[in-house]
């Protein structure tokens, strides 16, 4: 009975499945709404160097240019998000929020004067975090996860380069940069805490 009570007391945000599936369902719901006649939620995306477009930092990750755009992001997001959750769900949210805000702000400051939307900026943030954290932390678990990420998604490196005019390579580049930054900071903090415990 005690075990049952304990499992029921876990808040929803502490569930890996709730976290990943919840974000995916939110993106899908917004895409359904965005597909309705006369509705264009993408106007809420990031529009660089425009004060009205600054609020898009908070909306852009959940909005997409179409179903193909959304679907292309969902599987790698689910895989990379699940891998970050192997550290903890709290860490996932920290990386998600940091890369969304810092990456989004950099897009707003330096991106092309178009509306930027999509989960790919955060996706690249998760990717950058996992690789950088593995290199810097150097624990077996962190290295193993980073090797899996490189094996599965080494091709993402090309996404940070300008290739197609309708693709926001800025979101990819700055998302990855934000992920690398927080990966470095968290690895340094964790190594320091672990050395202190010893």
Tab-separated table of C-alpha atoms in Angstrom:
chain	number	residue	atom	x	y	z
A	1	UNK	CA	0.000	0.000	0.000
A	2	UNK	CA	2.890	2.332	0.795
A	3	UNK	CA	4.395	1.727	-2.638
A	4	UNK	CA	1.104	2.510	-4.331
A	5	UNK	CA	0.779	5.771	-2.438
A	6	UNK	CA	4.331	6.704	-3.331
A	7	UNK	CA	3.791	6.130	-7.046
A	8	UNK	CA	0.585	8.136	-7.014
A	9	UNK	CA	2.312	11.042	-5.329
A	10	UNK	CA	4.757	11.599	-8.219
A	11	UNK	CA	3.801	14.888	-9.915
A	12	UNK	CA	2.975	14.646	-13.637
A	13	UNK	CA	5.993	16.765	-14.650
A	14	UNK	CA	8.237	14.116	-13.095
A	15	UNK	CA	7.017	11.494	-15.593
A	16	UNK	CA	9.245	10.920	-18.634
A	17	UNK	CA	6.355	9.740	-20.769
A	18	UNK	CA	4.103	12.622	-19.715
A	19	UNK	CA	6.859	15.117	-20.469
A	20	UNK	CA	7.707	13.930	-23.979
A	21	UNK	CA	4.205	12.925	-25.073
A	22	UNK	CA	2.700	16.085	-23.559
A	23	UNK	CA	4.931	18.364	-25.642
A	24	UNK	CA	4.259	16.308	-28.786
A	25	UNK	CA	0.498	16.440	-28.234
A	26	UNK	CA	0.623	20.191	-27.627
A	27	UNK	CA	2.490	20.720	-30.897
A	28	UNK	CA	0.024	18.460	-32.736
A	29	UNK	CA	-2.990	20.254	-31.240
A	30	UNK	CA	-1.638	23.647	-32.252
A	31	UNK	CA	-0.966	22.333	-35.762
A	32	UNK	CA	-4.572	21.111	-36.016
A	33	UNK	CA	-5.775	24.588	-35.002
A	34	UNK	CA	-3.266	26.211	-37.346
A	35	UNK	CA	-4.628	24.109	-40.225
A	36	UNK	CA	-8.138	25.479	-39.830
A	37	UNK	CA	-9.318	27.997	-42.439
A	38	UNK	CA	-8.527	31.613	-41.577
A	39	UNK	CA	-6.176	30.784	-38.705
A	40	UNK	CA	-2.455	31.511	-38.776
A	41	UNK	CA	-0.850	30.985	-35.390
A	42	UNK	CA	2.601	31.209	-36.929
A	43	UNK	CA	2.340	34.963	-36.689
A	44	UNK	CA	3.155	34.351	-33.022
A	45	UNK	CA	6.616	33.052	-33.952
A	46	UNK	CA	9.942	34.845	-33.591
A	47	UNK	CA	10.294	37.880	-35.829
A	48	UNK	CA	13.868	39.168	-35.420
A	49	UNK	CA	14.522	42.670	-34.078
A	50	UNK	CA	10.817	43.465	-33.849
A	51	UNK	CA	9.420	44.017	-30.351
A	52	UNK	CA	6.160	42.300	-31.269
A	53	UNK	CA	8.151	39.272	-32.426
A	54	UNK	CA	10.081	39.002	-29.169
A	55	UNK	CA	7.242	37.124	-27.451
A	56	UNK	CA	7.624	34.483	-30.172
A	57	UNK	CA	10.536	33.062	-28.177
A	58	UNK	CA	7.929	31.398	-25.941
A	59	UNK	CA	5.586	30.274	-28.746
A	60	UNK	CA	7.912	29.332	-31.601
A	61	UNK	CA	8.952	25.845	-30.374
A	62	UNK	CA	5.332	24.667	-30.392
A	63	UNK	CA	4.370	26.047	-33.830
A	64	UNK	CA	5.229	24.569	-37.228
A	65	UNK	CA	5.020	25.459	-40.892
A	66	UNK	CA	2.938	22.393	-41.700
A	67	UNK	CA	2.420	18.744	-40.897
A	68	UNK	CA	5.575	17.677	-42.750
A	69	UNK	CA	7.593	20.178	-40.701
A	70	UNK	CA	6.064	18.924	-37.456
A	71	UNK	CA	6.452	15.216	-38.226
A	72	UNK	CA	10.102	15.671	-39.265
A	73	UNK	CA	10.798	17.056	-35.775
A	74	UNK	CA	8.787	14.639	-33.651
A	75	UNK	CA	10.817	11.424	-33.814
A	76	UNK	CA	14.265	12.982	-33.191
A	77	UNK	CA	12.747	15.160	-30.457
A	78	UNK	CA	11.221	12.113	-28.766
A	79	UNK	CA	14.519	10.184	-28.934
A	80	UNK	CA	16.748	13.053	-27.804
A	81	UNK	CA	14.251	14.180	-25.163
A	82	UNK	CA	14.054	10.658	-23.756
A	83	UNK	CA	17.865	10.480	-23.618
A	84	UNK	CA	18.041	13.755	-21.668
A	85	UNK	CA	15.371	12.393	-19.323
A	86	UNK	CA	17.766	9.567	-18.455
A	87	UNK	CA	19.550	12.127	-16.287
A	88	UNK	CA	16.262	13.400	-14.840
A	89	UNK	CA	13.017	14.992	-15.967
A	90	UNK	CA	14.017	18.138	-14.085
A	91	UNK	CA	17.170	18.307	-16.189
A	92	UNK	CA	15.126	17.858	-19.360
A	93	UNK	CA	12.991	20.880	-18.480
A	94	UNK	CA	16.069	22.901	-17.597
A	95	UNK	CA	17.693	22.144	-20.952
A	96	UNK	CA	14.407	22.618	-22.847
A	97	UNK	CA	13.665	26.010	-21.285
A	98	UNK	CA	17.262	27.247	-21.491
A	99	UNK	CA	17.680	26.344	-25.162
A	100	UNK	CA	14.238	27.687	-26.073
A	101	UNK	CA	14.865	31.048	-24.400
A	102	UNK	CA	18.587	31.566	-25.095
A	103	UNK	CA	18.451	30.066	-28.589
A	104	UNK	CA	15.255	31.984	-29.354
A	105	UNK	CA	16.727	35.252	-28.104
A	106	UNK	CA	19.793	34.787	-30.312
A	107	UNK	CA	17.525	34.112	-33.300
A	108	UNK	CA	15.618	37.292	-32.484
A	109	UNK	CA	18.875	39.259	-32.331
A	110	UNK	CA	20.678	37.802	-35.351
A	111	UNK	CA	18.201	35.841	-37.478
A	112	UNK	CA	16.876	36.743	-40.905
A	113	UNK	CA	13.830	39.002	-41.040
A	114	UNK	CA	11.354	36.165	-41.397
A	115	UNK	CA	9.063	34.439	-38.931
A	116	UNK	CA	10.897	31.553	-37.270
A	117	UNK	CA	8.885	28.648	-35.829
A	118	UNK	CA	9.476	25.009	-34.992
A	119	UNK	CA	10.671	22.571	-32.372
A	120	UNK	CA	13.951	22.055	-34.211
A	121	UNK	CA	15.737	24.808	-32.270
A	122	UNK	CA	15.092	22.944	-29.005
A	123	UNK	CA	15.804	19.639	-30.747
A	124	UNK	CA	19.261	20.927	-31.682
A	125	UNK	CA	19.637	22.195	-28.125
A	126	UNK	CA	19.023	18.704	-26.747
A	127	UNK	CA	21.486	17.320	-29.302
A	128	UNK	CA	24.178	19.861	-28.406
A	129	UNK	CA	23.631	19.304	-24.697
A	130	UNK	CA	23.935	15.516	-24.873
A	131	UNK	CA	27.160	15.589	-26.883
A	132	UNK	CA	28.821	18.369	-24.876
A	133	UNK	CA	27.756	16.939	-21.510
A	134	UNK	CA	29.152	13.532	-22.427
A	135	UNK	CA	32.496	15.005	-23.480
A	136	UNK	CA	32.814	17.247	-20.434
A	137	UNK	CA	31.417	14.987	-17.712
A	138	UNK	CA	33.244	11.864	-18.899
A	139	UNK	CA	31.206	9.388	-16.844
A	140	UNK	CA	30.423	6.043	-18.482
A	141	UNK	CA	26.717	6.877	-18.711
A	142	UNK	CA	27.277	10.346	-20.192
A	143	UNK	CA	29.811	9.087	-22.735
A	144	UNK	CA	27.575	6.165	-23.732
A	145	UNK	CA	24.611	8.483	-24.303
A	146	UNK	CA	26.706	10.948	-26.312
A	147	UNK	CA	28.018	8.085	-28.495
A	148	UNK	CA	24.445	6.960	-29.181
A	149	UNK	CA	23.501	10.532	-30.119
A	150	UNK	CA	26.466	10.905	-32.478
A	151	UNK	CA	25.712	7.497	-34.032
A	152	UNK	CA	22.025	8.270	-34.584
A	153	UNK	CA	22.112	11.966	-35.389
A	154	UNK	CA	25.567	12.981	-36.593
A	155	UNK	CA	23.836	14.225	-39.754
A	156	UNK	CA	22.236	17.048	-37.777
A	157	UNK	CA	25.526	18.936	-38.003
A	158	UNK	CA	24.624	19.960	-41.572
A	159	UNK	CA	21.423	21.599	-40.337
A	160	UNK	CA	23.360	24.464	-38.733
A	161	UNK	CA	24.495	25.603	-42.192
A	162	UNK	CA	22.350	27.687	-44.568
A	163	UNK	CA	21.021	25.270	-47.179
A	164	UNK	CA	17.368	25.952	-47.981
A	165	UNK	CA	15.855	29.446	-47.763
A	166	UNK	CA	12.678	28.264	-46.000
A	167	UNK	CA	14.594	26.410	-43.255
A	168	UNK	CA	15.645	28.376	-40.170
A	169	UNK	CA	19.256	27.294	-39.899
A	170	UNK	CA	19.581	30.106	-37.348
A	171	UNK	CA	17.263	28.225	-34.989
A	172	UNK	CA	19.362	25.093	-35.474
A	173	UNK	CA	22.674	26.881	-34.964
A	174	UNK	CA	21.684	28.968	-31.950
A	175	UNK	CA	19.714	26.092	-30.411
A	176	UNK	CA	22.779	23.848	-30.653
A	177	UNK	CA	24.957	26.637	-29.252
A	178	UNK	CA	22.611	27.095	-26.283
A	179	UNK	CA	22.615	23.325	-25.718
A	180	UNK	CA	26.413	23.227	-25.747
A	181	UNK	CA	26.577	26.103	-23.262
A	182	UNK	CA	24.228	24.497	-20.770
A	183	UNK	CA	25.881	21.104	-21.320
A	184	UNK	CA	29.241	22.610	-20.422
A	185	UNK	CA	27.877	24.460	-17.379
A	186	UNK	CA	25.979	21.473	-15.988
A	187	UNK	CA	28.867	19.047	-16.562
A	188	UNK	CA	31.227	21.420	-14.773
A	189	UNK	CA	28.755	21.811	-11.890
A	190	UNK	CA	28.141	18.061	-11.611
A	191	UNK	CA	31.848	17.217	-11.651
A	192	UNK	CA	32.461	19.785	-8.933
A	193	UNK	CA	29.638	18.395	-6.776
A	194	UNK	CA	30.847	14.828	-7.255
A	195	UNK	CA	34.429	15.798	-6.329
A	196	UNK	CA	33.106	17.583	-3.231
A	197	UNK	CA	31.241	14.439	-2.102
A	198	UNK	CA	34.430	12.416	-2.398
